[in-house]
PDB file of C-alpha atoms in Angstrom:
ATOM      1  CA  THR A   1      -0.600  -3.140  21.938  1.00  0.00           C
ATOM      2  CA  ASP A   2      -3.820  -4.056  20.068  1.00  0.00           C
ATOM      3  CA  ILE A   3      -3.213  -7.810  20.112  1.00  0.00           C
ATOM      4  CA  PRO A   4      -4.195 -10.593  20.410  1.00  0.00           C
ATOM      5  CA  LYS A   5      -6.772 -10.167  17.650  1.00  0.00           C
ATOM      6  CA  ASN A   6      -9.286 -12.680  16.377  1.00  0.00           C
ATOM      7  CA  LEU A   7      -9.557 -13.056  12.615  1.00  0.00           C
ATOM      8  CA  PRO A   8     -13.166 -14.124  11.881  1.00  0.00           C
ATOM      9  CA  TYR A   9     -14.251 -15.724   8.599  1.00  0.00           C
ATOM     10  CA  ASN A  10     -14.553 -13.400   5.594  1.00  0.00           C
ATOM     11  CA  THR A  11     -13.130 -10.487   7.561  1.00  0.00           C
ATOM     12  CA  ILE A  12     -10.172  -8.138   7.231  1.00  0.00           C
ATOM     13  CA  VAL A  13      -8.374  -7.267  10.459  1.00  0.00           C
ATOM     14  CA  GLU A  14      -5.552  -4.762  10.961  1.00  0.00           C
ATOM     15  CA  SER A  15      -3.144  -4.534  13.864  1.00  0.00           C
ATOM     16  CA  GLU A  16      -1.089  -1.357  14.315  1.00  0.00           C
ATOM     17  CA  LEU A  17       2.446  -0.769  15.540  1.00  0.00           C
ATOM     18  CA  SER A  18       3.701   2.804  16.037  1.00  0.00           C
ATOM     19  CA  ILE A  19       7.405   3.564  15.660  1.00  0.00           C
ATOM     20  CA  THR A  20       8.778   6.883  16.923  1.00  0.00           C
ATOM     21  CA  ASP A  21      12.410   6.413  15.808  1.00  0.00           C
ATOM     22  CA  GLU A  22      13.380   8.188  12.591  1.00  0.00           C
ATOM     23  CA  GLY A  23      15.566   6.946   9.774  1.00  0.00           C
ATOM     24  CA  LYS A  24      15.797   5.442   6.313  1.00  0.00           C
ATOM     25  CA  ILE A  25      14.968   1.724   6.115  1.00  0.00           C
ATOM     26  CA  VAL A  26      17.878  -0.442   4.955  1.00  0.00           C
ATOM     27  CA  ASP A  27      16.399  -3.866   5.821  1.00  0.00           C
ATOM     28  CA  ILE A  28      13.176  -5.042   7.445  1.00  0.00           C
ATOM     29  CA  ASN A  29      11.933  -8.386   8.771  1.00  0.00           C
ATOM     30  CA  VAL A  30       8.494  -9.290  10.133  1.00  0.00           C
ATOM     31  CA  GLU A  31       7.773 -11.902  12.804  1.00  0.00           C
ATOM     32  CA  ILE A  32       4.238 -13.303  13.157  1.00  0.00           C
ATOM     33  CA  ASN A  33       2.636 -15.661  15.662  1.00  0.00           C
ATOM     34  CA  PHE A  34      -0.772 -16.859  14.457  1.00  0.00           C
ATOM     35  CA  GLU A  35      -2.989 -19.824  15.323  1.00  0.00           C
ATOM     36  CA  THR A  36      -6.024 -21.297  13.608  1.00  0.00           C
ATOM     37  CA  LYS A  37      -7.958 -24.551  13.778  1.00  0.00           C
ATOM     38  CA  ALA A  38      -8.186 -24.505   9.996  1.00  0.00           C
ATOM     39  CA  ASN A  39      -5.678 -24.642   7.167  1.00  0.00           C
ATOM     40  CA  LEU A  40      -3.576 -21.526   6.579  1.00  0.00           C
ATOM     41  CA  ASN A  41      -4.208 -21.733   2.832  1.00  0.00           C
ATOM     42  CA  GLY A  42      -7.352 -19.634   3.368  1.00  0.00           C
ATOM     43  CA  PHE A  43      -5.471 -16.719   4.924  1.00  0.00           C
ATOM     44  CA  GLU A  44      -3.606 -13.671   3.637  1.00  0.00           C
ATOM     45  CA  PHE A  45      -1.231 -11.360   5.492  1.00  0.00           C
ATOM     46  CA  ARG A  46       0.290  -8.065   4.310  1.00  0.00           C
ATOM     47  CA  LEU A  47       2.563  -5.507   5.902  1.00  0.00           C
ATOM     48  CA  ILE A  48       1.532  -1.888   5.249  1.00  0.00           C
ATOM     49  CA  SER A  49       4.118   0.857   5.778  1.00  0.00           C
ATOM     50  CA  PRO A  50       3.390   4.412   6.975  1.00  0.00           C
ATOM     51  CA  TYR A  51       3.771   5.447   3.294  1.00  0.00           C
ATOM     52  CA  GLY A  52       0.964   3.023   2.359  1.00  0.00           C
ATOM     53  CA  THR A  53       3.238   0.509   0.608  1.00  0.00           C
ATOM     54  CA  GLN A  54       1.768  -2.998   0.875  1.00  0.00           C
ATOM     55  CA  ILE A  55       3.956  -6.100   0.970  1.00  0.00           C
ATOM     56  CA  GLU A  56       2.214  -9.466   0.587  1.00  0.00           C
ATOM     57  CA  LEU A  57       3.685 -11.897   3.113  1.00  0.00           C
ATOM     58  CA  ILE A  58       1.324 -14.861   2.600  1.00  0.00           C
ATOM     59  CA  LYS A  59      -1.529 -15.349   0.180  1.00  0.00           C
ATOM     60  CA  LYS A  60      -3.198 -18.737   0.450  1.00  0.00           C
ATOM     61  CA  ASN A  61       0.032 -20.572  -0.368  1.00  0.00           C
ATOM     62  CA  VAL A  62       0.820 -22.440   2.862  1.00  0.00           C
ATOM     63  CA  SER A  63      -0.605 -25.516   4.599  1.00  0.00           C
ATOM     64  CA  GLY A  64      -0.814 -25.957   8.335  1.00  0.00           C
ATOM     65  CA  GLU A  65      -2.535 -24.401  11.320  1.00  0.00           C
ATOM     66  CA  GLN A  66       0.118 -22.206  12.880  1.00  0.00           C
ATOM     67  CA  LEU A  67       2.783 -19.584  12.324  1.00  0.00           C
ATOM     68  CA  TYR A  68       5.144 -19.896  15.289  1.00  0.00           C
ATOM     69  CA  GLN A  69       7.961 -17.364  15.531  1.00  0.00           C
ATOM     70  CA  THR A  70       7.742 -17.157  11.752  1.00  0.00           C
ATOM     71  CA  VAL A  71      10.104 -14.509  10.425  1.00  0.00           C
ATOM     72  CA  PHE A  72       9.607 -13.087   6.938  1.00  0.00           C
ATOM     73  CA  ASP A  73      13.071 -12.167   5.687  1.00  0.00           C
ATOM     74  CA  ASP A  74      14.249 -11.504   2.115  1.00  0.00           C
ATOM     75  CA  GLU A  75      17.562 -13.182   2.960  1.00  0.00           C
ATOM     76  CA  ALA A  76      15.932 -16.470   4.088  1.00  0.00           C
ATOM     77  CA  ASP A  77      16.824 -19.695   2.267  1.00  0.00           C
ATOM     78  CA  GLN A  78      13.315 -20.775   1.260  1.00  0.00           C
ATOM     79  CA  PRO A  79       9.970 -19.184   0.390  1.00  0.00           C
ATOM     80  CA  ILE A  80       7.111 -19.467   2.885  1.00  0.00           C
ATOM     81  CA  GLY A  81       5.207 -21.678   0.419  1.00  0.00           C
ATOM     82  CA  ASN A  82       7.914 -24.361   0.740  1.00  0.00           C
ATOM     83  CA  GLY A  83       7.874 -24.410   4.546  1.00  0.00           C
ATOM     84  CA  GLN A  84       6.159 -26.786   6.945  1.00  0.00           C
ATOM     85  CA  GLN A  85       4.087 -26.209  10.055  1.00  0.00           C
ATOM     86  CA  PRO A  86       4.700 -24.558  12.477  1.00  0.00           C
ATOM     87  CA  PHE A  87       6.880 -22.480  10.081  1.00  0.00           C
ATOM     88  CA  TYR A  88       9.403 -21.832  12.838  1.00  0.00           C
ATOM     89  CA  GLY A  89      12.338 -19.809  11.536  1.00  0.00           C
ATOM     90  CA  SER A  90      12.910 -17.531   8.551  1.00  0.00           C
ATOM     91  CA  TYR A  91      11.149 -17.610   5.182  1.00  0.00           C
ATOM     92  CA  LYS A  92      10.994 -15.382   2.122  1.00  0.00           C
ATOM     93  CA  PRO A  93       7.641 -13.553   1.842  1.00  0.00           C
ATOM     94  CA  ASN A  94       5.570 -13.737  -1.350  1.00  0.00           C
ATOM     95  CA  VAL A  95       6.659 -10.191  -2.239  1.00  0.00           C
ATOM     96  CA  PRO A  96      10.138  -8.957  -1.221  1.00  0.00           C
ATOM     97  CA  LEU A  97      10.271  -6.678   1.798  1.00  0.00           C
ATOM     98  CA  SER A  98      13.009  -4.753  -0.008  1.00  0.00           C
ATOM     99  CA  GLY A  99      10.133  -2.815  -1.590  1.00  0.00           C
ATOM    100  CA  LEU A 100      10.190  -0.839   1.683  1.00  0.00           C
ATOM    101  CA  ASP A 101      13.906  -0.011   1.556  1.00  0.00           C
ATOM    102  CA  GLY A 102      14.497   3.727   1.477  1.00  0.00           C
ATOM    103  CA  GLU A 103      11.211   4.622   3.190  1.00  0.00           C
ATOM    104  CA  GLU A 104      10.956   6.438   6.538  1.00  0.00           C
ATOM    105  CA  LEU A 105      10.566   4.000   9.428  1.00  0.00           C
ATOM    106  CA  LYS A 106       8.716   6.476  11.686  1.00  0.00           C
ATOM    107  CA  GLY A 107       4.952   6.202  11.716  1.00  0.00           C
ATOM    108  CA  THR A 108       2.148   3.693  12.052  1.00  0.00           C
ATOM    109  CA  TRP A 109       2.769   0.262  10.558  1.00  0.00           C
ATOM    110  CA  LYS A 110      -0.086  -2.168   9.969  1.00  0.00           C
ATOM    111  CA  LEU A 111      -0.312  -5.919   9.698  1.00  0.00           C
ATOM    112  CA  TRP A 112      -3.319  -6.664   7.505  1.00  0.00           C
ATOM    113  CA  GLY A 113      -4.959 -10.082   7.725  1.00  0.00           C
ATOM    114  CA  TYR A 114      -7.796 -11.644   5.745  1.00  0.00           C
ATOM    115  CA  ASN A 115      -9.587 -14.925   6.448  1.00  0.00           C
ATOM    116  CA  SER A 116     -11.330 -16.308   3.369  1.00  0.00           C
ATOM    117  CA  GLY A 117     -11.125 -19.946   4.289  1.00  0.00           C
ATOM    118  CA  SER A 118     -12.414 -20.815   7.722  1.00  0.00           C
ATOM    119  CA  SER A 119     -15.121 -20.217  10.296  1.00  0.00           C
ATOM    120  CA  GLN A 120     -12.826 -21.786  12.899  1.00  0.00           C
ATOM    121  CA  THR A 121     -11.231 -19.734  15.677  1.00  0.00           C
ATOM    122  CA  SER A 122      -8.159 -17.903  14.359  1.00  0.00           C
ATOM    123  CA  THR A 123      -5.968 -15.583  16.411  1.00  0.00           C
ATOM    124  CA  LEU A 124      -3.086 -13.232  15.668  1.00  0.00           C
ATOM    125  CA  THR A 125      -1.246 -13.554  18.984  1.00  0.00           C
ATOM    126  CA  ASP A 126       1.556 -11.083  18.212  1.00  0.00           C
ATOM    127  CA  TRP A 127       3.802  -9.603  15.529  1.00  0.00           C
ATOM    128  CA  SER A 128       6.909  -7.458  15.439  1.00  0.00           C
ATOM    129  CA  LEU A 129       9.316  -5.695  13.087  1.00  0.00           C
ATOM    130  CA  THR A 130      13.094  -5.892  13.092  1.00  0.00           C
ATOM    131  CA  LEU A 131      14.563  -2.930  11.230  1.00  0.00           C
ATOM    132  CA  ASP A 132      18.016  -1.910  10.105  1.00  0.00           C
ATOM    133  CA  TYR A 133      18.088   1.760   9.253  1.00  0.00           C
ATOM    134  CA  SER A 134      20.432   4.656   8.622  1.00  0.00           C
ATOM    135  CA  ASP A 135      20.338   8.336   9.500  1.00  0.00           C
ATOM    136  CA  ASP A 136      20.211   9.193   5.792  1.00  0.00           C
ATOM    137  CA  THR A 137      17.246  11.185   4.519  1.00  0.00           C
ATOM    138  CA  PRO A 138      14.447   8.772   3.558  1.00  0.00           C
ATOM    139  CA  ASN A 139      12.875   8.798   0.124  1.00  0.00           C
ATOM    140  CA  PRO A 140       9.928  11.211   0.082  1.00  0.00           C
ATOM    141  CA  PRO A 141       6.475   9.745   0.626  1.00  0.00           C
ATOM    142  CA  PRO A 142       4.075   9.504  -2.296  1.00  0.00           C
ATOM    143  CA  ILE A 143       2.454  12.742  -3.408  1.00  0.00           C
ATOM    144  CA  SER A 144      -0.846  11.635  -2.011  1.00  0.00           C
ATOM    145  CA  ILE A 145      -2.167   8.397  -0.594  1.00  0.00           C
ATOM    146  CA  GLY A 146      -5.595   7.511  -1.806  1.00  0.00           C
ATOM    147  CA  THR A 147      -6.023  10.159  -4.512  1.00  0.00           C
ATOM    148  CA  THR A 148      -9.097   9.496  -6.640  1.00  0.00           C
ATOM    149  CA  TYR A 149      -9.088  10.356 -10.330  1.00  0.00           C
ATOM    150  CA  THR A 150     -12.329  10.239 -12.329  1.00  0.00           C
ATOM    151  CA  SER A 151     -12.859   9.842 -16.042  1.00  0.00           C
ATOM    152  CA  THR A 152     -14.441  12.866 -17.731  1.00  0.00           C
ATOM    153  CA  ASP A 153     -15.671  11.200 -20.928  1.00  0.00           C
ATOM    154  CA  ILE A 154     -18.612   9.423 -19.292  1.00  0.00           C
ATOM    155  CA  PRO A 155     -21.449   8.430 -19.195  1.00  0.00           C
ATOM    156  CA  LYS A 156     -21.263   6.287 -22.324  1.00  0.00           C
ATOM    157  CA  ASP A 157     -23.787   4.005 -23.950  1.00  0.00           C
ATOM    158  CA  LEU A 158     -22.739   0.391 -24.437  1.00  0.00           C
ATOM    159  CA  PRO A 159     -24.753  -0.979 -27.376  1.00  0.00           C
ATOM    160  CA  TYR A 160     -25.173  -4.711 -27.897  1.00  0.00           C
ATOM    161  CA  ASN A 161     -22.112  -6.563 -29.215  1.00  0.00           C
ATOM    162  CA  THR A 162     -19.945  -3.409 -29.114  1.00  0.00           C
ATOM    163  CA  ILE A 163     -16.673  -2.495 -27.423  1.00  0.00           C
ATOM    164  CA  VAL A 164     -16.577   0.912 -25.756  1.00  0.00           C
ATOM    165  CA  GLU A 165     -13.518   2.582 -24.222  1.00  0.00           C
ATOM    166  CA  SER A 166     -13.222   5.337 -21.659  1.00  0.00           C
ATOM    167  CA  GLU A 167      -9.993   7.223 -21.025  1.00  0.00           C
ATOM    168  CA  LEU A 168      -8.521   8.703 -17.881  1.00  0.00           C
ATOM    169  CA  THR A 169      -5.510  11.040 -18.033  1.00  0.00           C
ATOM    170  CA  ILE A 170      -3.399  11.542 -14.899  1.00  0.00           C
ATOM    171  CA  ASN A 171      -0.851  14.360 -14.886  1.00  0.00           C
ATOM    172  CA  ASP A 172       0.576  13.767 -11.389  1.00  0.00           C
ATOM    173  CA  GLU A 173       3.921  12.015 -11.075  1.00  0.00           C
ATOM    174  CA  GLY A 174       5.052   9.441  -8.521  1.00  0.00           C
ATOM    175  CA  ARG A 175       5.381   5.765  -7.772  1.00  0.00           C
ATOM    176  CA  ILE A 176       2.145   3.764  -7.731  1.00  0.00           C
ATOM    177  CA  LEU A 177       1.748   1.814  -4.493  1.00  0.00           C
ATOM    178  CA  ASP A 178      -1.767   0.473  -4.935  1.00  0.00           C
ATOM    179  CA  VAL A 179      -4.518   0.834  -7.521  1.00  0.00           C
ATOM    180  CA  ASN A 180      -8.234   0.309  -7.055  1.00  0.00           C
ATOM    181  CA  VAL A 181     -10.716   0.652  -9.896  1.00  0.00           C
ATOM    182  CA  GLU A 182     -14.342   1.561  -9.265  1.00  0.00           C
ATOM    183  CA  LEU A 183     -16.793   0.839 -12.064  1.00  0.00           C
ATOM    184  CA  ASN A 184     -20.416   1.926 -12.002  1.00  0.00           C
ATOM    185  CA  PHE A 185     -22.570   0.254 -14.660  1.00  0.00           C
ATOM    186  CA  GLU A 186     -26.293   0.372 -15.196  1.00  0.00           C
ATOM    187  CA  THR A 187     -28.462  -1.620 -17.573  1.00  0.00           C
ATOM    188  CA  LYS A 188     -32.135  -1.149 -18.404  1.00  0.00           C
TER     189      LYS A 188
END
């Protein structure tokens, strides 16, 4: 309901799709319709599940100006990088969508887009999910999405021509979905 969306240069845009049905994902496909006046090789698209799992669909590996009824499907015959404009039909995403199998389908799904290649007009006209699911109990979500852990053995001096290490111990258990590292460094 939040589309169409423009995707300006050097900007990240997210579109949301809420699903109220419940169940365990068995198979998932994503259809995207997107137009640009520039080459698609400057664009990235990811699907983000309600659990926070990110699946890279495209990352600067296609040429052309349009995705027209482009379906990302693990069972497709060819990868998206081998396709040709307008990419009509089914293609394998960069990262298999099977990484979402077993998750709960209920919740807010996001299509994440990034334009690093063009100041030309670019528009996500629509997208959809096709899901096969069962009534089985889904795998539990991660313990926490976005938990920050901080090293305790800092600050540390970094003398000239020296290697310095800092350690971080995490005692929580669970599957890692995404990792971001923040580094704060100061020199005088």
